[in-house]
Amino acid sequence: RGLQLTYTIVYLVYFSQFHGLVTHYKIGALCMNVMEHELKRYDLWQDELQKKTRTYILHFRLWVWVNDPDNQALRKEHEKAFKKYQGLLVKQEQLLRVALYLLLNLAEDTRTELKMRNKNIVHMLVKTLDRENEELLVLVVSFLKKLSIFLENKNDMAEVDTVERLSRLVPCEHEDLLNITLRLLLNLSFDTGLRIKMVQVGLLPKLTSLLVCDENHKQMAMCILYHISVDDRFKSMFAYTDCIPQLMKMLFEHGEERIDAELISFCINLAANKKNAQLICEGNGLKMLMKRALKLKDPLLMKMIRNISQHDGPPKHLFIDYVGDLAAQITPDENEEYVIECLGTLANLTIADLDWELVLKEYNLVPYFKDRLKPGSAEDDLILEVVIMIGTVSMDDSCAAMLAKSGIIPAIIELLNAQQEDDEFVCQIVYVFYQMVFHQATREVIIKETQAPAYLIDLMHDKNAEIRKVCDNTLDIIAEYDEEWGRKTQREKFRWHNSQWLEMVESRQMEEGEPFMYGEDGEMDRPDLFYSTDGITPASGAVSPDFFSDPYAQNGDGQHGYDTDGFDLTTGTSSRPATGFGFRPDEQFYDYTSSR
């Protein structure tokens, strides 16, 4: 019943002679009951103090106007109540600290810890985070950190606004408290929802300030910031802090040593955002990064550079000075991981002024490409980057012609056969065809000498939307230059669109014993059988094959002078699909308006 007596009794069980009694007499459960009781008492004290404070403030305001003579006595009464509250609070926090210390030791046994969780230990600990006693807070946060490694406990913490309460402790002057708080936040930052809360409560600038000013806690703050940077929604926020200049400074301080994994991983994530990439390139940023990456042949640093190169605008044009340096790295003797990043960087440089033919000749890249296109010649990641690189250089007419003469197109088709189940490979290979059909030399090779159009027709109805889109646009271009393939494409689109109707007709013919199947006697060449002369879809639901030759009519966009799929059919400089799934790594594809 008395705080001091309870404190003394709980303290007694710290002695090793009493450890057997602790378990036997369920002292842990009693400690939790004591904690629950004291937290309720604390709430009552708070309510009582607030009532007296409101009464005092009300009387004080009245005294200003009517000069109440009892105001002095009321003020003394309020001060007395506040001192009493502070005295009780000190004693209670001593008791809570001792009780928590005991519970923390008992929780070393995971079975005992589970019992504590069932008795709502997490909620009690989080409620105690509102206290000001730093020694008590160190104990509370340490306990929460220990509990946070289990999913159920982490979910309990998410329910009771743990992050909001922890945010006031960052930063703080107590070194141990700040350190253990950051470690708890790191554990919680593995959860997407809790990362969102960290940003919402303003932890991003606080953690960034630790990165800049606090040497002791820099590493822990960076690990939390790295987790936050994984989410594309928050990458742009780093541009409005001092984070990027500090990271660049830390990168260049490493000298000849390998860069810490946490640091370079954080930089790679941030470089995937355009605004961040511009800040990284300011001054001699890109020059210093490139110099270091080429000297150390560091694949992770080159991955960061590759992320910078994917953004259109000023950063991309800065890479013109380094095309030769990057191309020189693409040799069979180099580390594959490093070559992948160099190839990826070059493939991102979709710049009209670049003379890719000169680059390919000077660095003898065509034989390297041809060797790597053979299935199994290297890791799939490297082969894919070679395909993407070919798609980029194929925008150049003379470059595409050189590739066609080298025999690369049959090699690409062979690779398509081998990788037909991999959407990423299929999408990028089809994009190579898309680029090559713009140029007369390569268009003739693809249409007349290969089965590429037949493959494209097969892929027209692929389950992947990005593949379908690139196929459709490639076939549209082929149809403009080759009437036979144009008719085949229209016929296939017609069959696909009317497949149910055609199946019904064929089954009816089989039931009636017809000797000929539909489509074998020239009906497909009689459009008057399938659509009305006024161009309007008839009531039967059948659609004219010519309907598919007009991309605008299909989408109701006949009034527009551009292709609705986003491909300009008059030029070969359309943007390359970044992935087989239709979005770039840094694309903002989240719905920010929805509540999470």
Coordinates of C-alpha atoms in Angstrom, one line a residue:
R1 CA 0.0 0.0 0.0
G2 CA 2.9 2.4 0.7
L3 CA 5.2 3.3 -2.1
Q4 CA 8.4 3.1 0.0
L5 CA 7.4 -0.3 1.5
T6 CA 6.6 -1.8 -1.9
Y7 CA 9.9 -0.4 -3.3
T8 CA 11.9 -2.1 -0.5
I9 CA 10.1 -5.4 -0.8
V10 CA 10.6 -5.5 -4.6
Y11 CA 14.2 -4.6 -4.2
L12 CA 14.8 -7.5 -1.8
V13 CA 14.2 -10.1 -4.6
Y14 CA 17.3 -8.7 -6.4
F15 CA 19.5 -10.8 -4.1
S16 CA 20.4 -14.2 -5.6
Q17 CA 19.2 -16.0 -2.4
F18 CA 15.6 -15.0 -3.3
H19 CA 15.6 -16.0 -6.9
G20 CA 14.0 -19.4 -6.2
L21 CA 11.2 -17.6 -4.3
V22 CA 10.6 -15.2 -7.2
T23 CA 9.3 -18.0 -9.5
H24 CA 7.6 -20.0 -6.7
Y25 CA 5.6 -17.1 -5.4
K26 CA 4.9 -15.6 -8.8
I27 CA 6.7 -12.3 -7.9
G28 CA 6.7 -11.4 -11.6
A29 CA 2.9 -11.4 -11.8
L30 CA 2.8 -9.3 -8.6
C31 CA 5.2 -6.8 -10.1
M32 CA 3.0 -6.4 -13.2
N33 CA 0.0 -5.9 -10.9
V34 CA 1.9 -3.3 -9.0
M35 CA 2.9 -1.5 -12.3
E36 CA -0.7 -1.6 -13.5
H37 CA -1.9 -0.2 -10.2
E38 CA 0.7 2.6 -10.2
L39 CA 0.0 3.6 -13.7
K40 CA -3.7 4.0 -12.8
R41 CA -2.7 6.1 -9.8
Y42 CA -0.6 8.2 -12.0
D43 CA -3.6 8.9 -14.2
L44 CA -5.7 9.9 -11.2
W45 CA -2.9 12.2 -9.9
Q46 CA -2.8 13.8 -13.3
D47 CA -6.5 14.4 -13.4
E48 CA -6.6 15.8 -9.9
L49 CA -3.6 18.2 -10.7
Q50 CA -5.2 19.3 -13.9
K51 CA -8.5 20.1 -12.1
K52 CA -6.7 22.2 -9.5
T53 CA -4.6 23.9 -12.2
R54 CA -7.8 24.8 -14.1
T55 CA -9.4 26.2 -11.0
Y56 CA -6.3 28.3 -10.2
I57 CA -6.1 29.7 -13.7
L58 CA -9.8 30.6 -13.6
H59 CA -9.5 32.4 -10.3
F60 CA -6.4 34.1 -11.5
R61 CA -8.2 35.5 -14.5
L62 CA -11.1 36.7 -12.3
W63 CA -8.7 38.3 -9.9
V64 CA -7.2 40.4 -12.7
W65 CA -10.7 41.9 -13.2
V66 CA -12.2 41.9 -9.7
N67 CA -9.1 41.7 -7.4
D68 CA -10.2 38.6 -5.5
P69 CA -8.5 38.6 -2.0
D70 CA -8.5 34.8 -1.8
N71 CA -6.3 34.4 -4.9
Q72 CA -3.0 34.3 -2.8
A73 CA -4.3 31.5 -0.7
L74 CA -5.4 29.6 -3.8
R75 CA -2.0 30.0 -5.4
K76 CA -0.3 28.6 -2.3
E77 CA -2.7 25.7 -2.3
H78 CA -1.9 25.0 -5.9
E79 CA 1.9 25.1 -5.3
K80 CA 1.5 22.7 -2.3
A81 CA -0.5 20.3 -4.5
F82 CA 2.1 20.4 -7.2
K83 CA 5.0 19.8 -4.8
K84 CA 3.1 16.9 -3.3
Y85 CA 2.5 15.5 -6.8
Q86 CA 6.2 15.8 -7.6
G87 CA 7.2 14.0 -4.4
L88 CA 4.8 11.1 -5.1
L89 CA 6.0 11.0 -8.7
V90 CA 9.7 10.6 -7.6
K91 CA 8.8 7.7 -5.2
Q92 CA 6.5 6.1 -7.8
E93 CA 9.2 6.2 -10.5
Q94 CA 11.7 4.6 -8.1
L95 CA 9.2 1.7 -7.6
L96 CA 8.6 1.4 -11.3
R97 CA 12.3 1.3 -12.1
V98 CA 12.9 -1.5 -9.6
A99 CA 9.9 -3.5 -10.8
L100 CA 10.8 -3.1 -14.4
Y101 CA 14.4 -4.2 -13.7
L102 CA 13.1 -7.4 -12.1
L103 CA 10.7 -8.0 -15.0
L104 CA 13.4 -7.4 -17.6
N105 CA 15.6 -10.0 -15.9
L106 CA 12.8 -12.5 -15.7
A107 CA 12.0 -11.9 -19.4
E108 CA 15.3 -13.6 -20.4
D109 CA 13.1 -16.7 -20.3
T110 CA 11.0 -16.4 -23.5
R111 CA 8.2 -18.4 -21.9
T112 CA 8.0 -15.9 -19.0
E113 CA 8.2 -13.1 -21.6
L114 CA 5.2 -14.5 -23.4
K115 CA 3.2 -14.5 -20.2
M116 CA 4.1 -10.9 -19.7
R117 CA 2.9 -10.1 -23.2
N118 CA -0.4 -11.8 -22.5
K119 CA -0.7 -9.5 -19.5
N120 CA -0.3 -6.4 -21.7
I121 CA 3.3 -5.5 -20.8
V122 CA 3.8 -3.6 -24.1
H123 CA 0.9 -1.2 -23.4
M124 CA 2.1 -0.5 -19.9
L125 CA 5.7 0.2 -21.1
V126 CA 4.6 2.5 -23.9
K127 CA 2.4 4.4 -21.4
T128 CA 5.5 4.9 -19.2
L129 CA 7.3 6.6 -22.1
D130 CA 5.6 9.8 -21.2
R131 CA 7.7 10.2 -18.0
E132 CA 10.6 12.6 -17.7
N133 CA 12.9 10.4 -15.5
E134 CA 15.8 9.5 -17.9
E135 CA 16.9 6.5 -15.8
L136 CA 13.4 5.0 -15.9
L137 CA 13.1 5.8 -19.6
V138 CA 16.4 3.9 -20.4
L139 CA 14.9 0.9 -18.7
V140 CA 11.6 1.2 -20.4
V141 CA 13.1 1.6 -23.9
S142 CA 15.5 -1.2 -23.3
F143 CA 12.6 -3.5 -22.4
L144 CA 10.7 -2.4 -25.5
K145 CA 13.7 -3.0 -27.7
K146 CA 14.0 -6.6 -26.3
L147 CA 10.3 -7.2 -27.0
S148 CA 10.3 -5.6 -30.4
I149 CA 12.2 -8.6 -32.1
F150 CA 8.9 -10.6 -31.9
L151 CA 6.2 -9.8 -34.5
E152 CA 3.3 -9.9 -32.0
N153 CA 5.1 -7.4 -29.7
K154 CA 5.9 -5.1 -32.6
N155 CA 2.3 -5.2 -33.7
D156 CA 1.2 -4.2 -30.1
M157 CA 3.6 -1.3 -30.3
A158 CA 2.2 -0.1 -33.6
E159 CA -1.3 0.0 -32.0
V160 CA -0.4 2.3 -29.1
D161 CA 1.5 5.1 -30.9
T162 CA 5.0 4.0 -29.8
V163 CA 6.8 5.9 -32.5
E164 CA 5.0 9.2 -31.6
R165 CA 6.2 8.8 -28.0
L166 CA 9.7 7.9 -29.0
S167 CA 10.1 10.9 -31.4
R168 CA 10.3 13.3 -28.4
L169 CA 13.4 11.5 -27.2
V170 CA 15.3 12.1 -30.5
P171 CA 17.6 13.9 -29.9
C172 CA 18.3 14.1 -26.2
E173 CA 21.3 14.9 -24.0
H174 CA 21.3 11.5 -22.3
E175 CA 23.7 9.4 -24.4
D176 CA 22.5 6.0 -23.3
L177 CA 18.8 6.9 -23.7
L178 CA 19.4 8.3 -27.2
N179 CA 21.4 5.2 -28.2
I180 CA 18.8 2.7 -27.0
T181 CA 16.0 4.8 -28.5
L182 CA 17.6 4.7 -31.9
R183 CA 18.1 0.9 -31.6
L184 CA 14.4 0.5 -30.9
L185 CA 13.5 2.7 -33.8
L186 CA 15.8 0.6 -36.0
N187 CA 13.9 -2.6 -35.0
L188 CA 10.6 -0.9 -35.7
S189 CA 11.7 0.6 -39.0
F190 CA 11.5 -2.9 -40.6
D191 CA 7.7 -2.4 -40.6
T192 CA 6.3 -0.4 -43.5
G193 CA 3.5 1.2 -41.5
L194 CA 5.8 2.2 -38.7
R195 CA 8.3 3.8 -41.2
I196 CA 5.4 5.9 -42.5
K197 CA 4.6 7.0 -38.9
M198 CA 8.3 7.9 -38.4
V199 CA 8.1 10.3 -41.3
Q200 CA 4.7 11.7 -40.2
V201 CA 5.9 12.6 -36.7
G202 CA 8.9 14.4 -38.1
L203 CA 11.7 12.0 -37.4
L204 CA 13.4 12.5 -40.8
P205 CA 14.9 15.9 -40.1
K206 CA 15.8 14.8 -36.6
L207 CA 17.7 11.7 -37.8
T208 CA 19.4 13.7 -40.5
S209 CA 20.7 16.2 -37.9
L210 CA 22.2 13.3 -36.0
L211 CA 23.9 12.2 -39.3
V212 CA 25.4 15.6 -39.6
C213 CA 26.3 16.6 -36.0
D214 CA 26.5 13.5 -33.8
E215 CA 29.5 11.2 -34.5
N216 CA 28.5 8.7 -31.8
H217 CA 25.0 8.0 -33.2
K218 CA 25.7 8.6 -36.9
Q219 CA 25.8 4.9 -37.9
M220 CA 22.5 4.1 -36.2
A221 CA 20.7 7.1 -37.6
M222 CA 21.9 6.2 -41.1
C223 CA 20.5 2.6 -40.8
I224 CA 17.1 4.0 -39.9
L225 CA 17.2 6.5 -42.7
Y226 CA 18.2 3.8 -45.1
H227 CA 15.1 1.9 -44.2
I228 CA 13.0 5.0 -44.8
S229 CA 14.7 5.6 -48.1
V230 CA 13.5 2.2 -49.4
D231 CA 10.0 3.6 -49.8
D232 CA 9.8 5.7 -53.0
R233 CA 7.3 8.1 -51.4
F234 CA 9.9 9.4 -49.1
K235 CA 13.0 9.6 -51.3
S236 CA 12.2 13.2 -52.4
M237 CA 12.0 14.4 -48.8
F238 CA 15.7 13.9 -48.4
A239 CA 16.4 16.6 -50.9
Y240 CA 15.1 19.2 -48.4
T241 CA 17.5 18.3 -45.7
D242 CA 21.3 18.4 -45.3
C243 CA 21.5 14.7 -45.8
I244 CA 22.9 14.4 -49.3
P245 CA 25.9 16.8 -48.8
Q246 CA 26.8 14.9 -45.6
L247 CA 26.6 11.6 -47.4
M248 CA 28.8 12.8 -50.2
K249 CA 31.3 14.0 -47.7
M250 CA 31.2 10.6 -45.9
L251 CA 31.7 8.8 -49.3
F252 CA 34.8 10.7 -50.1
E253 CA 36.3 10.3 -46.6
H254 CA 36.8 6.6 -47.2
G255 CA 39.8 7.1 -49.4
E256 CA 41.0 3.8 -50.9
E257 CA 38.9 1.7 -48.5
R258 CA 35.7 -0.1 -49.4
I259 CA 32.7 2.0 -48.6
D260 CA 30.5 0.8 -45.7
A261 CA 27.6 -1.3 -47.0
E262 CA 25.0 0.8 -45.1
L263 CA 26.4 4.1 -46.5
I264 CA 26.5 3.0 -50.2
S265 CA 23.2 1.2 -50.0
F266 CA 21.6 4.4 -48.6
C267 CA 23.2 6.5 -51.4
I268 CA 22.0 4.0 -54.1
N269 CA 18.4 4.4 -52.8
L270 CA 18.5 8.2 -52.8
A271 CA 20.1 8.3 -56.3
A272 CA 16.9 6.7 -57.7
N273 CA 15.1 10.0 -57.2
K274 CA 15.6 12.8 -59.8
K275 CA 15.9 15.7 -57.4
N276 CA 18.4 13.8 -55.2
A277 CA 20.4 12.9 -58.3
Q278 CA 20.7 16.6 -59.2
L279 CA 22.0 17.4 -55.8
I280 CA 24.5 14.6 -55.9
C281 CA 25.8 15.9 -59.3
E282 CA 26.2 19.5 -58.1
G283 CA 29.7 20.8 -58.3
N284 CA 32.1 18.0 -59.0
G285 CA 29.9 15.4 -57.4
L286 CA 29.5 13.1 -60.5
K287 CA 33.2 13.6 -61.5
M288 CA 34.4 12.5 -58.1
L289 CA 32.0 9.5 -58.0
M290 CA 33.0 8.4 -61.5
K291 CA 36.7 8.7 -60.7
R292 CA 36.4 6.7 -57.5
A293 CA 34.2 4.0 -59.1
L294 CA 36.5 3.5 -62.1
K295 CA 39.6 3.4 -59.9
L296 CA 38.3 0.9 -57.3
K297 CA 36.0 -0.9 -59.8
D298 CA 33.3 -0.9 -57.1
P299 CA 30.0 -2.4 -58.4
L300 CA 28.0 -0.8 -55.7
L301 CA 29.3 2.7 -56.4
M302 CA 28.7 2.1 -60.1
K303 CA 25.1 1.0 -59.2
M304 CA 24.7 4.4 -57.6
I305 CA 26.0 6.1 -60.7
R306 CA 23.7 4.0 -62.8
N307 CA 20.7 5.2 -60.8
I308 CA 21.7 8.8 -61.4
S309 CA 22.0 8.1 -65.2
Q310 CA 18.4 7.0 -65.5
H311 CA 17.0 10.5 -65.0
D312 CA 16.2 12.7 -68.0
G313 CA 17.5 16.2 -67.9
P314 CA 20.8 17.8 -66.9
P315 CA 22.2 14.9 -64.9
K316 CA 22.0 12.6 -68.0
H317 CA 23.9 15.0 -70.2
L318 CA 26.8 15.1 -67.7
F319 CA 27.6 11.5 -68.6
I320 CA 28.6 12.3 -72.2
D321 CA 32.2 12.9 -70.9
Y322 CA 32.4 9.4 -69.4
V323 CA 30.9 7.3 -72.3
G324 CA 34.4 6.2 -73.3
D325 CA 35.5 5.4 -69.8
L326 CA 32.4 3.3 -69.2
A327 CA 32.7 1.5 -72.6
A328 CA 36.3 0.6 -71.8
Q329 CA 35.2 -1.4 -68.7
I330 CA 33.1 -3.8 -70.8
T331 CA 35.5 -6.6 -71.3
P332 CA 35.4 -10.4 -70.6
D333 CA 38.1 -10.0 -68.0
E334 CA 36.2 -7.6 -65.7
N335 CA 34.0 -8.7 -62.7
E336 CA 30.5 -9.5 -64.1
E337 CA 28.7 -7.5 -61.3
Y338 CA 30.8 -4.4 -62.2
V339 CA 30.3 -4.9 -66.0
I340 CA 26.5 -5.2 -65.4
E341 CA 26.4 -1.7 -63.8
C342 CA 28.6 -0.2 -66.4
L343 CA 26.4 -1.6 -69.2
G344 CA 23.3 -0.4 -67.3
T345 CA 24.7 3.1 -67.1
L346 CA 25.5 3.2 -70.8
A347 CA 22.1 1.8 -71.7
N348 CA 20.4 4.6 -69.8
L349 CA 22.1 7.3 -72.0
T350 CA 19.3 7.7 -74.5
I351 CA 20.9 11.0 -75.8
A352 CA 20.3 11.9 -79.4
D353 CA 23.8 13.5 -80.0
L354 CA 25.7 10.4 -79.0
D355 CA 27.6 8.6 -81.8
W356 CA 27.0 5.0 -80.7
E357 CA 28.5 3.6 -83.9
L358 CA 31.9 5.2 -83.1
V359 CA 31.7 3.9 -79.5
L360 CA 30.9 0.3 -80.6
K361 CA 33.8 0.3 -83.2
E362 CA 36.4 2.0 -81.0
Y363 CA 35.8 -0.4 -78.0
N364 CA 35.0 -3.4 -80.2
L365 CA 31.7 -4.1 -78.3
V366 CA 29.8 -5.9 -81.0
P367 CA 31.7 -9.2 -80.7
Y368 CA 31.3 -8.9 -76.9
F369 CA 27.5 -8.4 -77.3
K370 CA 27.3 -11.3 -79.7
D371 CA 29.2 -13.7 -77.4
R372 CA 27.1 -12.7 -74.4
L373 CA 23.8 -13.2 -76.2
K374 CA 24.3 -17.0 -76.4
P375 CA 22.1 -18.6 -73.7
G376 CA 24.2 -19.8 -70.8
S377 CA 27.2 -17.7 -71.8
A378 CA 26.9 -15.6 -68.7
E379 CA 24.6 -14.8 -65.8
D380 CA 21.1 -13.8 -66.9
D381 CA 21.5 -10.4 -65.4
L382 CA 24.5 -9.6 -67.7
I383 CA 22.8 -11.0 -70.8
L384 CA 19.7 -8.9 -70.0
E385 CA 21.8 -5.7 -69.7
V386 CA 23.4 -6.6 -73.1
V387 CA 19.9 -6.8 -74.7
I388 CA 18.9 -3.5 -73.1
M389 CA 22.2 -1.9 -74.4
I390 CA 21.4 -3.1 -77.9
G391 CA 18.0 -1.6 -77.6
T392 CA 19.5 1.8 -76.7
V393 CA 22.2 1.8 -79.5
S394 CA 19.6 0.6 -82.1
M395 CA 18.1 4.1 -82.0
D396 CA 21.0 5.1 -84.2
D397 CA 20.4 4.2 -87.9
S398 CA 24.1 3.3 -88.8
C399 CA 24.4 1.5 -85.5
A400 CA 21.4 -0.7 -86.1
A401 CA 22.7 -1.5 -89.6
M402 CA 26.1 -2.5 -88.2
L403 CA 24.4 -4.8 -85.7
A404 CA 22.2 -6.4 -88.4
K405 CA 25.3 -7.1 -90.5
S406 CA 27.1 -8.7 -87.6
G407 CA 24.4 -11.4 -87.2
I408 CA 23.1 -10.2 -83.9
I409 CA 19.4 -10.4 -84.9
P410 CA 19.3 -14.2 -85.2
A411 CA 21.2 -14.4 -81.9
I412 CA 18.5 -12.3 -80.3
I413 CA 15.8 -14.5 -81.7
E414 CA 17.6 -17.6 -80.4
L415 CA 17.8 -15.9 -77.0
L416 CA 14.0 -15.1 -77.2
N417 CA 13.3 -18.9 -77.7
A418 CA 15.5 -19.7 -74.7
Q419 CA 14.0 -17.0 -72.4
Q420 CA 10.4 -17.0 -73.5
E421 CA 9.1 -17.6 -70.0
D422 CA 11.0 -14.5 -68.6
D423 CA 8.8 -11.4 -69.1
E424 CA 11.8 -9.1 -68.5
F425 CA 13.8 -10.7 -71.3
V426 CA 10.8 -10.9 -73.7
C427 CA 9.9 -7.2 -73.1
Q428 CA 13.4 -5.9 -73.8
I429 CA 14.0 -8.1 -76.8
V430 CA 10.7 -7.0 -78.4
Y431 CA 11.8 -3.4 -77.7
V432 CA 15.0 -4.1 -79.7
F433 CA 12.8 -5.2 -82.6
Y434 CA 10.7 -2.1 -82.1
Q435 CA 13.8 0.1 -82.5
M436 CA 15.2 -1.8 -85.5
V437 CA 12.0 -1.7 -87.6
F438 CA 12.4 2.1 -87.8
H439 CA 15.5 1.7 -90.0
Q440 CA 15.2 0.4 -93.5
A441 CA 18.3 -1.8 -93.4
T442 CA 17.3 -3.6 -90.3
R443 CA 13.6 -3.6 -91.1
E444 CA 14.2 -5.6 -94.3
V445 CA 16.3 -8.1 -92.3
I446 CA 13.7 -8.5 -89.6
I447 CA 10.8 -8.9 -92.0
K448 CA 12.3 -10.9 -94.8
E449 CA 15.0 -13.0 -93.2
T450 CA 13.7 -13.8 -89.7
Q451 CA 10.6 -15.1 -88.0
A452 CA 10.5 -12.1 -85.7
P453 CA 7.1 -10.9 -87.0
A454 CA 5.6 -14.4 -86.3
Y455 CA 7.0 -14.2 -82.7
L456 CA 5.5 -10.8 -82.3
I457 CA 2.1 -12.0 -83.5
D458 CA 2.3 -14.8 -80.9
L459 CA 3.1 -12.3 -78.2
M460 CA 0.3 -9.9 -79.1
H461 CA -2.0 -11.5 -76.5
D462 CA 0.7 -12.1 -73.8
K463 CA -0.6 -11.7 -70.2
N464 CA 2.0 -9.0 -69.6
A465 CA 0.5 -5.6 -70.6
E466 CA 3.9 -4.0 -71.3
I467 CA 4.8 -6.8 -73.7
R468 CA 1.5 -6.5 -75.4
K469 CA 1.9 -2.7 -75.8
V470 CA 5.4 -2.9 -77.4
C471 CA 4.3 -5.8 -79.7
D472 CA 1.3 -3.9 -80.9
N473 CA 3.3 -0.9 -81.8
T474 CA 6.1 -2.9 -83.5
L475 CA 3.5 -4.8 -85.6
D476 CA 1.8 -1.5 -86.6
I477 CA 5.1 -0.3 -88.0
I478 CA 5.8 -3.6 -89.8
A479 CA 2.2 -3.5 -91.3
E480 CA 3.0 -0.1 -92.8
Y481 CA 5.9 -1.5 -94.8
D482 CA 4.7 -5.1 -95.5
E483 CA 1.1 -5.7 -96.6
E484 CA 1.3 -9.5 -96.2
W485 CA 2.3 -9.2 -92.5
G486 CA -0.2 -6.5 -92.1
R487 CA -3.0 -8.8 -93.2
K488 CA -1.7 -11.6 -91.0
T489 CA -1.7 -9.2 -88.0
Q490 CA -5.3 -8.0 -88.8
R491 CA -6.5 -11.5 -89.2
E492 CA -5.0 -12.6 -85.9
K493 CA -6.5 -9.6 -84.1
F494 CA -9.8 -10.3 -85.7
R495 CA -9.7 -14.0 -84.6
W496 CA -8.7 -13.1 -81.1
H497 CA -11.5 -10.4 -80.8
N498 CA -14.2 -12.8 -82.2
S499 CA -12.8 -16.1 -80.8
Q500 CA -16.1 -17.0 -79.1
W501 CA -18.1 -16.4 -82.2
L502 CA -15.7 -18.3 -84.4
E503 CA -15.7 -21.3 -82.0
M504 CA -19.5 -21.3 -82.1
V505 CA -19.5 -21.2 -86.0
E506 CA -17.0 -24.0 -86.2
S507 CA -18.8 -26.2 -83.7
R508 CA -22.1 -25.7 -85.6
Q509 CA -20.4 -26.7 -88.8
M510 CA -19.0 -29.8 -87.3
E511 CA -22.5 -30.7 -86.0
E512 CA -24.0 -30.3 -89.4
G513 CA -21.3 -32.4 -91.1
E514 CA -19.9 -29.5 -93.1
P515 CA -16.9 -30.7 -95.2
F516 CA -15.1 -27.4 -94.9
M517 CA -14.1 -25.4 -91.8
Y518 CA -14.6 -21.7 -91.5
G519 CA -11.8 -19.7 -93.0
E520 CA -10.5 -22.4 -95.4
D521 CA -12.4 -21.1 -98.5
G522 CA -11.6 -17.5 -98.6
E523 CA -14.3 -16.0 -96.4
M524 CA -11.6 -14.1 -94.5
D525 CA -10.8 -12.1 -97.6
R526 CA -14.5 -11.0 -97.9
P527 CA -14.8 -8.1 -95.4
D528 CA -18.4 -7.6 -96.5
L529 CA -19.4 -10.7 -94.6
F530 CA -18.0 -9.4 -91.3
Y531 CA -18.8 -5.7 -91.1
S532 CA -21.2 -3.1 -92.4
T533 CA -20.3 -0.7 -95.1
D534 CA -20.8 2.4 -93.0
G535 CA -17.9 1.4 -90.6
I536 CA -20.1 1.0 -87.6
T537 CA -19.9 -2.2 -85.6
P538 CA -23.0 -4.3 -86.4
A539 CA -25.5 -5.6 -83.9
S540 CA -24.0 -9.1 -84.1
G541 CA -20.9 -7.9 -82.3
A542 CA -18.4 -8.9 -85.0
V543 CA -15.7 -6.4 -85.6
S544 CA -14.0 -5.6 -88.9
P545 CA -10.3 -6.6 -89.3
D546 CA -9.7 -3.1 -90.5
F547 CA -10.9 -1.8 -87.1
F548 CA -7.5 -3.0 -85.7
S549 CA -5.5 -1.1 -88.3
D550 CA -6.7 2.2 -86.8
P551 CA -5.3 2.5 -83.3
Y552 CA -7.3 5.7 -82.7
A553 CA -10.7 4.1 -83.4
Q554 CA -10.1 1.3 -80.9
N555 CA -9.6 3.7 -78.0
G556 CA -12.0 6.4 -79.1
D557 CA -9.2 8.8 -79.7
G558 CA -9.6 9.6 -83.4
Q559 CA -9.4 13.3 -82.8
H560 CA -5.8 13.1 -81.5
G561 CA -2.7 13.1 -83.7
Y562 CA -0.7 10.8 -81.6
D563 CA -0.7 7.1 -80.7
T564 CA -2.6 6.3 -77.5
D565 CA -0.1 3.8 -76.3
G566 CA 2.5 6.4 -75.8
F567 CA 4.7 5.4 -78.8
D568 CA 5.3 7.9 -81.5
L569 CA 5.2 5.9 -84.7
T570 CA 7.2 8.4 -86.7
T571 CA 10.4 8.3 -84.6
G572 CA 12.6 5.7 -83.0
T573 CA 13.3 7.7 -79.8
S574 CA 10.4 6.5 -77.6
S575 CA 11.3 5.8 -74.0
R576 CA 12.6 2.3 -73.4
P577 CA 10.5 0.3 -70.9
A578 CA 12.5 0.3 -67.7
T579 CA 11.2 -3.1 -66.7
G580 CA 8.9 -5.8 -68.0
F581 CA 6.2 -4.5 -65.7
G582 CA 5.8 -0.9 -67.0
F583 CA 7.3 1.3 -64.3
R584 CA 10.7 2.7 -63.4
P585 CA 12.4 1.9 -60.1
D586 CA 11.9 5.5 -58.9
E587 CA 8.3 6.0 -60.3
Q588 CA 5.8 7.4 -57.9
F589 CA 3.2 4.6 -58.3
Y590 CA 1.7 4.9 -54.8
D591 CA -1.7 6.5 -54.1
Y592 CA -0.8 9.3 -51.7
T593 CA -4.4 10.3 -51.2
S594 CA -5.4 7.0 -49.6
S595 CA -5.1 6.6 -45.9
R596 CA -2.7 4.0 -44.7

